[in-house]
C-alpha cells in the first residue's frame, strides 16, 4: 500500500489545460495522490500555466510567491511540498523558471505529462526536474483512464498543436506541430466517459477542425467524420468542439452542423480582425470576405447557429481605420458571445518585432469593441426569452433548490430543480436573461 498524499492543481488558460489537469490528476492518483482544493499542506502542487498573453504568463510568478510560505511551513512541520510548473509557460521558459523561482522543483511541458509521476518522485530527493521535450509517443496512452462517476459535461482532447503560425501567437511554439489522436482511441474514451455518466462531450484542440486522425479503415478522418462516429454512441446526447480556424471548416464539418442533431448549434470561430491588411499581417491566410462567405455557408446548414469569436485589437500597425473595419465586421456578422483582447507581444513571435500601437489606443479600441460585443450578447440572450430550450443540468446553482446547466447555445441557465435532475436534459421555458446567463422554468 502506498500512503495517501495530497495533490493541489491550479489551472490557468484554456479548456485544453482543464482537460490536461484532469489527466495529470489521474496520472498521480495511480501513485497514491488525492486531489485537494487548497494548497495548504499539499505534498505536490502543480500550476498548469498559460503563456498566451503576458498577463497570463506573469500570474504564475505571483502564485509561486504565495506558495513559498506554505512550502516553508510544510518543511518546518517535517514534510515536503514539491512544486511543479506545467503547461505552456513551462514549455516556453523551461529551466529559466527555476532560476527565477528556486522554489520550483519540477518543470513539465504539455507533451510530457505521462512522465509526471516519475518526475515528482525524483524531485522528492531534492534534484530539479526539467522535462520539455516533445516525445513521439501519445502522452495519453500512458495515463490510466479516470474511474467512477463523472460530471455530465466533459472535455476530450482530440488534437493538439498548431501549424498555422499566426504572427501573434505562441501556441505553435509551446504546443508544437499539429497531432491528431486516432479515431478508435477517441471512440473508446468517449464510450467509457458515457458509461460513467457523461452526456455531453466537448472535443478539444488548439486547432480542432484541422483534426486528421487515423480512422479504423486506415484512412485519415476529418472532424466532421469523427463527430458523426461519436454521435452514434448510445447515451451521448450532445457534442461540441473548440477552437477552430476558418480555413479548416471543410464541407463535411459544415454539413454535420445541418444533419447531426447531437452537434450543438454553437460555434467558436475566431476571425481576430476585420481589416484585410491586418489579417494579412497576422498571417491568417483568409480575407474578411472569405470569413463572411464561410459564415453564410455554415448558417445555411444550421440557421439557428450561435456564433462566438476571438478578437485582437492593437495588432502592430493597426490604424483607427483598420480597427473600424473590425467594428463593422462585428456589426455585419452578429455574435452571440465573444472574447476580445489587447495585443500582447510574445517573445519569439514575428509580430513582437513590429511597430507597437500605444497602450491608450489599444485600451480605447478594446472598450469600444467590448461595448458592441456586450450589446450583441445581451440582445442574443434576450431573444431567447419566451422560447423553450433543452438544458443539460450540470450542478447546483447559487440559490437553494436551484440547478444550473447549459442551453444548446452554451448559455448558463438557472432553473428551480431537485438535485437528482443533475445529468438530465430538461425542457426549460426561458423567462429572464442577463448578459451572462438565462433564467428558465421547467416545463412539465
Ligand atoms: N495577444 C493578444 N491576444 C492573443 N491571442 C493569441 N495570442 C495573442 C496575443 N499575443 C488571442 C487570440 C486567440 C485567443 C486564444 O487568444 O484571439 O484566438
Ligand atoms: Fe494558454 Fe494557449 Fe497554452 Fe492554452 S494552449 S494554455 S490558451 S497558451
Short mmCIF file of C-alpha atoms and ligand atoms in Angstrom, two decimals:
data_model
loop_
_atom_site.label_atom_id
_atom_site.label_comp_id
_atom_site.label_asym_id
_atom_site.label_seq_id
_atom_site.Cartn_x
_atom_site.Cartn_y
_atom_site.Cartn_z
CA UNK A 1 0.00 0.00 0.00
CA UNK A 2 1.34 3.40 -0.93
CA UNK A 3 0.46 6.09 1.61
CA UNK A 4 -2.00 8.79 0.53
CA UNK A 5 -0.52 12.12 -0.46
CA UNK A 6 -2.26 15.40 -1.22
CA UNK A 7 -2.20 16.94 -4.70
CA UNK A 8 -3.29 20.50 -5.43
CA UNK A 9 -3.63 21.51 -9.10
CA UNK A 10 -4.35 25.08 -10.21
CA UNK A 11 -5.33 25.62 -13.83
CA UNK A 12 -4.92 28.75 -15.93
CA UNK A 13 -5.86 29.47 -19.54
CA UNK A 14 -7.80 27.36 -21.98
CA UNK A 15 -10.04 24.28 -21.78
CA UNK A 16 -7.16 22.18 -23.07
CA UNK A 17 -5.43 22.92 -19.80
CA UNK A 18 -8.57 21.94 -17.87
CA UNK A 19 -8.52 18.54 -19.59
CA UNK A 20 -4.76 18.17 -19.07
CA UNK A 21 -5.11 18.99 -15.36
CA UNK A 22 -7.69 16.21 -15.01
CA UNK A 23 -5.37 13.77 -16.75
CA UNK A 24 -2.40 14.81 -14.54
CA UNK A 25 -4.63 14.19 -11.53
CA UNK A 26 -5.44 10.73 -12.96
CA UNK A 27 -1.74 10.05 -13.52
CA UNK A 28 -0.87 10.99 -9.93
CA UNK A 29 -3.83 9.03 -8.48
CA UNK A 30 -2.03 5.87 -9.59
CA UNK A 31 0.83 6.98 -7.29
CA UNK A 32 -1.43 7.43 -4.26
CA UNK A 33 -2.23 11.15 -4.62
CA UNK A 34 -5.70 12.51 -3.90
CA UNK A 35 -6.80 15.91 -5.21
CA UNK A 36 -7.42 18.65 -2.61
CA UNK A 37 -9.00 22.11 -3.01
CA UNK A 38 -6.35 24.29 -1.36
CA UNK A 39 -2.52 24.32 -1.50
CA UNK A 40 -2.03 24.38 2.30
CA UNK A 41 -0.31 21.19 3.43
CA UNK A 42 -0.23 19.68 -0.09
CA UNK A 43 2.58 17.22 -0.87
CA UNK A 44 2.54 18.19 -4.52
CA UNK A 45 1.36 21.47 -6.07
CA UNK A 46 1.04 21.80 -9.83
CA UNK A 47 0.43 25.10 -11.57
CA UNK A 48 -0.86 24.37 -15.07
CA UNK A 49 0.02 27.59 -16.80
CA UNK A 50 -0.88 29.71 -19.83
CA UNK A 51 1.53 31.72 -21.97
CA UNK A 52 -0.91 33.24 -24.46
CA UNK A 53 -0.63 36.84 -23.19
CA UNK A 54 1.93 38.43 -20.91
CA UNK A 55 -0.61 38.95 -18.12
CA UNK A 56 -1.46 35.25 -18.10
CA UNK A 57 2.20 34.23 -18.04
CA UNK A 58 3.06 36.56 -15.14
CA UNK A 59 0.28 35.14 -12.94
CA UNK A 60 2.35 32.03 -12.28
CA UNK A 61 5.11 34.03 -10.60
CA UNK A 62 2.72 35.77 -8.23
CA UNK A 63 1.19 32.39 -7.37
CA UNK A 64 4.66 30.96 -6.69
CA UNK A 65 5.25 33.89 -4.32
CA UNK A 66 2.09 32.94 -2.41
CA UNK A 67 3.18 29.29 -2.24
CA UNK A 68 6.59 29.98 -0.71
CA UNK A 69 5.42 30.43 2.93
CA UNK A 70 3.22 27.33 2.58
CA UNK A 71 6.17 25.25 1.37
CA UNK A 72 8.27 26.58 4.26
CA UNK A 73 5.55 25.76 6.80
CA UNK A 74 5.28 22.23 5.42
CA UNK A 75 9.06 21.81 5.74
CA UNK A 76 9.05 23.10 9.33
CA UNK A 77 6.43 20.50 10.15
CA UNK A 78 8.79 17.82 8.83
CA UNK A 79 7.09 17.37 5.43
CA UNK A 80 7.91 18.35 1.86
CA UNK A 81 5.86 20.28 -0.67
CA UNK A 82 7.04 19.51 -4.20
CA UNK A 83 6.14 22.40 -6.53
CA UNK A 84 5.66 21.79 -10.25
CA UNK A 85 5.03 24.16 -13.13
CA UNK A 86 3.26 22.56 -16.09
CA UNK A 87 1.64 23.91 -19.25
CA UNK A 88 2.71 26.48 -21.78
CA UNK A 89 4.88 28.68 -19.51
CA UNK A 90 6.82 25.52 -18.59
CA UNK A 91 7.30 24.75 -22.27
CA UNK A 92 8.28 28.31 -23.21
CA UNK A 93 10.56 29.15 -20.30
CA UNK A 94 11.93 25.74 -19.20
CA UNK A 95 14.81 25.92 -16.72
CA UNK A 96 14.53 29.74 -16.58
CA UNK A 97 11.56 29.25 -14.26
CA UNK A 98 13.74 27.57 -11.63
CA UNK A 99 16.29 30.39 -11.91
CA UNK A 100 13.60 33.00 -11.31
CA UNK A 101 11.70 30.96 -8.71
CA UNK A 102 14.04 28.48 -6.93
CA UNK A 103 11.03 27.11 -5.06
CA UNK A 104 10.07 25.20 -8.21
CA UNK A 105 11.14 21.52 -8.24
CA UNK A 106 9.55 20.26 -11.47
CA UNK A 107 9.05 21.94 -14.86
CA UNK A 108 6.99 19.79 -17.23
CA UNK A 109 5.82 20.75 -20.72
CA UNK A 110 2.40 19.75 -22.13
CA UNK A 111 3.74 16.82 -24.15
CA UNK A 112 5.37 15.08 -21.20
CA UNK A 113 2.58 14.72 -18.60
CA UNK A 114 2.84 10.93 -18.54
CA UNK A 115 6.32 11.44 -17.04
CA UNK A 116 4.89 13.44 -14.14
CA UNK A 117 4.76 10.61 -11.55
CA UNK A 118 8.45 9.80 -12.13
CA UNK A 119 9.43 13.48 -12.12
CA UNK A 120 7.56 14.09 -8.85
CA UNK A 121 9.19 11.03 -7.27
CA UNK A 122 12.68 12.08 -8.34
CA UNK A 123 12.09 15.66 -7.19
CA UNK A 124 11.50 14.41 -3.64
CA UNK A 125 15.23 13.72 -3.39
CA UNK A 126 15.86 17.43 -4.00
CA UNK A 127 17.10 17.36 -7.62
CA UNK A 128 15.34 19.81 -10.00
CA UNK A 129 13.45 18.07 -12.82
CA UNK A 130 13.07 19.82 -16.18
CA UNK A 131 11.17 17.99 -18.94
CA UNK A 132 10.24 19.99 -22.03
CA UNK A 133 10.96 17.54 -24.83
CA UNK A 134 8.34 16.64 -27.43
CA UNK A 135 8.41 12.81 -27.22
CA UNK A 136 6.96 10.92 -30.18
CA UNK A 137 4.57 8.83 -28.04
CA UNK A 138 0.97 9.84 -27.25
CA UNK A 139 1.15 11.07 -23.67
CA UNK A 140 -2.44 9.97 -23.02
CA UNK A 141 -1.60 6.32 -23.76
CA UNK A 142 0.31 6.15 -20.51
CA UNK A 143 -2.25 7.73 -18.22
CA UNK A 144 -4.90 5.41 -16.76
CA UNK A 145 -8.50 6.38 -17.60
CA UNK A 146 -10.37 8.03 -14.73
CA UNK A 147 -12.57 5.73 -12.64
CA UNK A 148 -16.03 6.28 -11.22
CA UNK A 149 -18.91 8.70 -11.79
CA UNK A 150 -18.17 11.85 -13.76
CA UNK A 151 -19.79 15.24 -14.26
CA UNK A 152 -22.36 15.27 -17.10
CA UNK A 153 -20.35 17.60 -19.39
CA UNK A 154 -16.73 16.69 -20.11
CA UNK A 155 -13.81 17.58 -22.35
CA UNK A 156 -11.97 15.24 -24.68
CA UNK A 157 -8.75 16.32 -26.37
CA UNK A 158 -8.70 15.03 -29.94
CA UNK A 159 -5.94 17.16 -31.41
CA UNK A 160 -3.03 19.21 -30.11
CA UNK A 161 -0.65 21.76 -31.52
CA UNK A 162 -0.94 24.14 -34.41
CA UNK A 163 0.78 24.60 -37.78
CA UNK A 164 -0.84 27.93 -38.63
CA UNK A 165 1.77 30.34 -37.21
CA UNK A 166 -0.46 33.39 -36.84
CA UNK A 167 2.05 36.19 -36.32
CA UNK A 168 0.84 36.99 -32.78
CA UNK A 169 0.60 33.50 -31.33
CA UNK A 170 2.91 31.38 -29.13
CA UNK A 171 0.90 28.17 -29.46
CA UNK A 172 2.87 26.66 -32.39
CA UNK A 173 5.97 27.06 -30.21
CA UNK A 174 4.55 25.93 -26.86
CA UNK A 175 2.29 23.12 -28.08
CA UNK A 176 4.27 22.12 -31.17
CA UNK A 177 3.06 20.78 -34.51
CA UNK A 178 -0.47 19.50 -35.11
CA UNK A 179 -1.01 15.95 -33.88
CA UNK A 180 -4.37 14.11 -34.03
CA UNK A 181 -5.30 11.14 -31.85
CA UNK A 182 -6.62 8.03 -33.67
CA UNK A 183 -10.40 7.65 -34.08
CA UNK A 184 -10.63 4.28 -32.30
CA UNK A 185 -8.92 5.57 -29.15
CA UNK A 186 -11.25 8.55 -29.05
CA UNK A 187 -14.37 6.46 -29.56
CA UNK A 188 -13.22 4.12 -26.76
CA UNK A 189 -12.51 7.04 -24.42
CA UNK A 190 -15.87 8.64 -25.24
CA UNK A 191 -17.69 5.34 -24.60
CA UNK A 192 -16.07 4.99 -21.19
CA UNK A 193 -16.96 8.60 -20.37
CA UNK A 194 -20.60 7.94 -21.28
CA UNK A 195 -20.61 4.73 -19.20
CA UNK A 196 -19.58 6.92 -16.24
CA UNK A 197 -22.39 9.45 -16.62
CA UNK A 198 -21.14 11.89 -19.26
CA UNK A 199 -23.87 13.08 -21.66
CA UNK A 200 -22.10 15.99 -23.35
CA UNK A 201 -18.56 15.95 -24.75
CA UNK A 202 -16.65 18.98 -26.00
CA UNK A 203 -13.91 17.93 -28.40
CA UNK A 204 -10.80 19.98 -27.80
CA UNK A 205 -7.84 21.02 -29.89
CA UNK A 206 -5.79 24.16 -30.35
CA UNK A 207 -6.97 23.93 -33.94
CA UNK A 208 -9.60 21.25 -33.54
CA UNK A 209 -11.12 21.45 -37.02
CA UNK A 210 -7.73 20.59 -38.52
CA UNK A 211 -8.28 17.15 -36.92
CA UNK A 212 -7.00 14.43 -39.24
CA UNK A 213 -6.75 11.26 -37.16
CA UNK A 214 -6.33 7.75 -38.49
CA UNK A 215 -9.70 6.03 -38.85
CA UNK A 216 -10.44 2.31 -38.28
CA UNK A 217 -10.14 1.86 -42.07
CA UNK A 218 -6.58 3.24 -42.07
CA UNK A 219 -7.54 6.45 -43.91
CA UNK A 220 -7.40 9.93 -42.40
CA UNK A 221 -10.67 11.17 -40.97
CA UNK A 222 -11.64 14.82 -40.63
CA UNK A 223 -13.51 16.31 -37.67
CA UNK A 224 -16.92 16.05 -39.39
CA UNK A 225 -16.50 12.31 -39.81
CA UNK A 226 -15.26 11.88 -36.22
CA UNK A 227 -18.31 13.81 -34.97
CA UNK A 228 -20.64 11.55 -36.95
CA UNK A 229 -18.98 8.44 -35.46
CA UNK A 230 -19.16 9.79 -31.90
CA UNK A 231 -22.79 10.84 -32.34
CA UNK A 232 -23.69 7.16 -32.73
CA UNK A 233 -22.58 6.30 -29.19
CA UNK A 234 -25.69 5.34 -27.22
CA UNK A 235 -26.29 7.81 -24.38
CA UNK A 236 -24.04 10.56 -25.76
CA UNK A 237 -26.55 13.32 -26.32
CA UNK A 238 -24.51 16.40 -27.07
CA UNK A 239 -21.29 17.22 -28.89
CA UNK A 240 -19.37 20.47 -29.20
CA UNK A 241 -15.89 21.36 -30.41
CA UNK A 242 -13.46 24.17 -29.86
CA UNK A 243 -11.42 26.04 -31.09
CA UNK A 244 -11.41 26.38 -34.85
CA UNK A 245 -9.66 28.19 -37.69
CA UNK A 246 -11.84 29.46 -40.58
CA UNK A 247 -9.58 27.85 -43.19
CA UNK A 248 -10.22 24.36 -41.79
CA UNK A 249 -14.05 24.44 -41.92
CA UNK A 250 -14.48 21.79 -44.62
CA UNK A 251 -17.72 20.76 -46.34
CA UNK A 252 -18.12 17.63 -44.20
CA UNK A 253 -17.89 19.58 -40.95
CA UNK A 254 -20.27 22.26 -42.22
CA UNK A 255 -22.81 19.63 -43.27
CA UNK A 256 -22.52 17.97 -39.82
CA UNK A 257 -23.92 21.22 -38.39
CA UNK A 258 -27.02 20.65 -40.52
CA UNK A 259 -27.66 16.96 -40.02
CA UNK A 260 -26.08 15.70 -36.77
CA UNK A 261 -28.69 16.56 -34.12
CA UNK A 262 -26.20 15.88 -31.28
CA UNK A 263 -23.90 18.63 -32.60
CA UNK A 264 -24.95 21.75 -30.70
CA UNK A 265 -25.76 24.92 -32.68
CA UNK A 266 -22.85 26.88 -31.27
CA UNK A 267 -19.58 27.64 -33.00
CA UNK A 268 -16.47 29.40 -31.75
CA UNK A 269 -14.83 30.60 -34.94
CA UNK A 270 -12.27 33.35 -34.27
CA UNK A 271 -11.64 35.89 -37.03
CA UNK A 272 -9.28 38.10 -34.92
CA UNK A 273 -9.71 41.28 -37.03
CA UNK A 274 -11.87 42.83 -39.73
CA UNK A 275 -9.30 44.59 -41.90
CA UNK A 276 -7.73 42.66 -44.78
CA UNK A 277 -4.47 44.50 -44.27
CA UNK A 278 -4.30 43.41 -40.63
CA UNK A 279 -5.45 39.86 -41.43
CA UNK A 280 -2.60 39.63 -43.93
CA UNK A 281 -0.07 40.97 -41.42
CA UNK A 282 -1.42 38.43 -38.90
CA UNK A 283 -0.69 35.65 -41.44
CA UNK A 284 -4.29 34.49 -41.17
CA UNK A 285 -4.43 33.48 -44.85
CA UNK A 286 -8.09 34.47 -45.22
CA UNK A 287 -9.82 37.73 -46.01
CA UNK A 288 -12.79 39.39 -44.39
CA UNK A 289 -14.89 38.37 -47.37
CA UNK A 290 -13.76 34.70 -47.08
CA UNK A 291 -14.97 34.75 -43.48
CA UNK A 292 -18.30 36.31 -44.46
CA UNK A 293 -18.93 33.71 -47.12
CA UNK A 294 -17.95 30.90 -44.77
CA UNK A 295 -20.35 32.08 -42.07
CA UNK A 296 -23.08 32.23 -44.69
CA UNK A 297 -22.45 28.60 -45.68
CA UNK A 298 -22.50 27.45 -42.04
CA UNK A 299 -25.69 29.42 -41.33
CA UNK A 300 -27.28 27.86 -44.39
CA UNK A 301 -26.54 24.43 -42.91
CA UNK A 302 -27.66 25.47 -39.41
CA UNK A 303 -29.75 28.67 -39.37
CA UNK A 304 -30.06 28.56 -35.59
CA UNK A 305 -26.30 28.92 -35.03
CA UNK A 306 -24.94 30.96 -32.11
CA UNK A 307 -21.60 32.33 -33.19
CA UNK A 308 -18.67 33.14 -30.95
CA UNK A 309 -15.25 34.54 -31.76
CA UNK A 310 -11.94 35.99 -30.61
CA UNK A 311 -10.68 39.47 -31.48
CA UNK A 312 -7.34 41.18 -31.04
CA UNK A 313 -7.14 44.97 -31.02
CA UNK A 314 -3.95 46.96 -31.41
CA UNK A 315 -2.06 44.44 -33.50
CA UNK A 316 1.21 46.11 -34.66
CA UNK A 317 0.44 48.60 -37.43
CA UNK A 318 -3.36 48.59 -36.84
CA UNK A 319 -4.76 52.06 -37.59
CA UNK A 320 -8.03 53.57 -36.38
CA UNK A 321 -9.46 52.87 -39.84
CA UNK A 322 -8.38 49.20 -39.61
CA UNK A 323 -10.00 48.94 -36.20
CA UNK A 324 -13.25 50.40 -37.55
CA UNK A 325 -13.29 47.51 -40.02
CA UNK A 326 -13.29 45.10 -37.07
CA UNK A 327 -16.25 47.04 -35.65
CA UNK A 328 -18.14 46.86 -38.94
CA UNK A 329 -17.42 43.14 -39.31
CA UNK A 330 -18.84 42.51 -35.83
CA UNK A 331 -21.94 44.55 -36.74
CA UNK A 332 -22.38 42.63 -40.01
CA UNK A 333 -21.88 39.14 -38.57
CA UNK A 334 -23.56 39.44 -35.16
CA UNK A 335 -22.05 37.41 -32.32
CA UNK A 336 -23.89 35.62 -29.52
CA UNK A 337 -20.75 35.79 -27.41
CA UNK A 338 -17.08 36.67 -27.94
CA UNK A 339 -13.67 37.19 -26.37
CA UNK A 340 -11.55 40.24 -27.12
CA UNK A 341 -8.02 41.12 -26.12
CA UNK A 342 -5.41 43.84 -26.41
CA UNK A 343 -2.49 42.62 -28.47
CA UNK A 344 0.31 41.41 -26.17
CA UNK A 345 3.77 40.97 -27.72
CA UNK A 346 5.04 37.43 -27.12
CA UNK A 347 8.73 36.57 -27.18
CA UNK A 348 9.80 34.71 -30.30
CA UNK A 349 6.70 35.53 -32.39
CA UNK A 350 7.08 37.65 -35.58
CA UNK A 351 4.63 40.40 -34.55
CA UNK A 352 6.54 41.16 -31.36
CA UNK A 353 9.14 42.89 -33.57
CA UNK A 354 6.56 45.15 -35.30
CA UNK A 355 5.73 48.82 -34.59
CA UNK A 356 3.59 48.66 -31.44
CA UNK A 357 0.29 50.52 -31.05
CA UNK A 358 0.29 52.82 -28.00
CA UNK A 359 -1.36 51.40 -24.89
CA UNK A 360 -4.02 54.18 -24.72
CA UNK A 361 -5.15 53.44 -28.28
CA UNK A 362 -5.37 49.72 -27.50
CA UNK A 363 -7.40 50.41 -24.36
CA UNK A 364 -9.81 52.75 -26.18
CA UNK A 365 -10.34 50.29 -29.03
CA UNK A 366 -10.90 47.39 -26.64
CA UNK A 367 -13.52 49.37 -24.70
CA UNK A 368 -15.35 50.33 -27.92
CA UNK A 369 -15.32 46.75 -29.22
CA UNK A 370 -16.39 45.26 -25.90
CA UNK A 371 -19.34 47.66 -25.68
CA UNK A 372 -20.57 46.44 -29.05
CA UNK A 373 -19.96 42.75 -28.26
CA UNK A 374 -21.74 43.09 -24.89
CA UNK A 375 -24.73 44.71 -26.55
CA UNK A 376 -24.90 41.85 -29.06
CA UNK A 377 -24.60 39.25 -26.31
CA UNK A 378 -27.39 40.84 -24.25
CA UNK A 379 -29.59 41.08 -27.35
CA UNK A 380 -28.97 37.43 -28.20
CA UNK A 381 -29.75 36.29 -24.66
CA UNK A 382 -32.91 38.40 -24.55
CA UNK A 383 -34.05 36.94 -27.88
CA UNK A 384 -34.26 33.58 -26.05
CA UNK A 385 -36.96 34.83 -23.65
CA UNK A 386 -40.20 33.01 -24.36
CA UNK A 387 -38.50 30.09 -26.07
CA UNK A 388 -38.40 26.61 -24.57
CA UNK A 389 -34.84 25.29 -24.68
CA UNK A 390 -33.35 21.92 -23.77
CA UNK A 391 -30.98 22.49 -20.85
CA UNK A 392 -28.42 19.97 -19.62
CA UNK A 393 -28.46 20.35 -15.84
CA UNK A 394 -24.88 20.22 -14.58
CA UNK A 395 -24.63 21.30 -10.94
CA UNK A 396 -26.24 23.16 -8.03
CA UNK A 397 -26.73 26.90 -8.58
CA UNK A 398 -26.01 29.67 -6.07
CA UNK A 399 -29.51 29.66 -4.61
CA UNK A 400 -31.17 26.86 -2.66
CA UNK A 401 -33.19 24.46 -4.83
CA UNK A 402 -31.59 25.81 -7.98
CA UNK A 403 -29.59 23.94 -10.61
CA UNK A 404 -27.50 25.44 -13.37
CA UNK A 405 -26.93 23.93 -16.78
CA UNK A 406 -26.28 24.88 -20.37
CA UNK A 407 -28.61 25.70 -23.21
CA UNK A 408 -27.74 24.43 -26.71
CA UNK A 409 -26.10 27.85 -27.25
CA UNK A 410 -23.83 27.33 -24.22
CA UNK A 411 -25.64 29.95 -22.13
CA UNK A 412 -25.54 29.13 -18.39
CA UNK A 413 -29.20 28.61 -17.49
CA UNK A 414 -30.64 28.59 -13.97
CA UNK A 415 -33.77 26.64 -13.08
CA UNK A 416 -35.51 25.53 -9.90
CA UNK A 417 -35.00 21.77 -9.91
CA UNK A 418 -34.11 18.98 -7.50
CA UNK A 419 -30.57 17.62 -7.17
CA UNK A 420 -31.41 14.23 -8.73
CA UNK A 421 -32.09 16.04 -12.03
CA UNK A 422 -28.35 16.69 -12.48
CA UNK A 423 -27.23 14.97 -15.69
CA UNK A 424 -30.67 15.25 -17.35
CA UNK A 425 -31.62 17.36 -20.31
CA UNK A 426 -34.83 19.15 -19.36
CA UNK A 427 -37.11 21.49 -21.25
CA UNK A 428 -36.94 24.99 -19.79
CA UNK A 429 -39.02 27.97 -20.74
CA UNK A 430 -36.72 30.99 -20.71
CA UNK A 431 -38.19 33.72 -18.52
CA UNK A 432 -35.23 36.04 -17.97
CA UNK A 433 -31.86 36.98 -19.44
CA UNK A 434 -28.79 38.93 -18.38
CA UNK A 435 -25.53 39.38 -20.23
CA UNK A 436 -24.07 36.18 -18.81
CA UNK A 437 -26.96 33.85 -18.13
CA UNK A 438 -30.59 32.85 -18.62
CA UNK A 439 -33.31 32.08 -16.11
CA UNK A 440 -35.60 29.20 -17.01
CA UNK A 441 -38.72 27.46 -15.70
CA UNK A 442 -39.10 23.70 -16.05
CA UNK A 443 -41.80 22.74 -18.50
CA UNK A 444 -43.67 19.61 -17.45
N1 LIG B 1 -2.08 38.93 -27.78
C1 LIG B 1 -3.41 39.02 -27.55
N2 LIG B 1 -4.27 38.03 -27.78
C2 LIG B 1 -3.78 36.87 -28.28
N3 LIG B 1 -4.38 35.71 -28.63
C3 LIG B 1 -3.44 34.86 -29.04
N4 LIG B 1 -2.22 35.43 -29.00
C4 LIG B 1 -2.40 36.69 -28.52
C5 LIG B 1 -1.55 37.78 -28.26
N5 LIG B 1 -0.23 37.71 -28.49
C6 LIG B 1 -5.83 35.51 -28.56
C7 LIG B 1 -6.39 35.15 -29.92
C8 LIG B 1 -6.69 33.68 -29.77
C9 LIG B 1 -7.04 33.59 -28.31
C10 LIG B 1 -6.97 32.23 -27.72
O1 LIG B 1 -6.11 34.45 -27.69
O2 LIG B 1 -7.57 35.90 -30.12
O3 LIG B 1 -7.74 33.24 -30.61
FE1 LIG B 2 -2.68 29.15 -22.90
FE2 LIG B 2 -2.86 28.68 -25.45
FE3 LIG B 2 -1.33 27.17 -23.94
FE4 LIG B 2 -3.98 27.04 -23.78
S1 LIG B 2 -2.72 26.49 -25.48
S2 LIG B 2 -2.56 27.08 -22.12
S3 LIG B 2 -4.53 29.19 -24.10
S4 LIG B 2 -1.02 29.30 -24.37
#
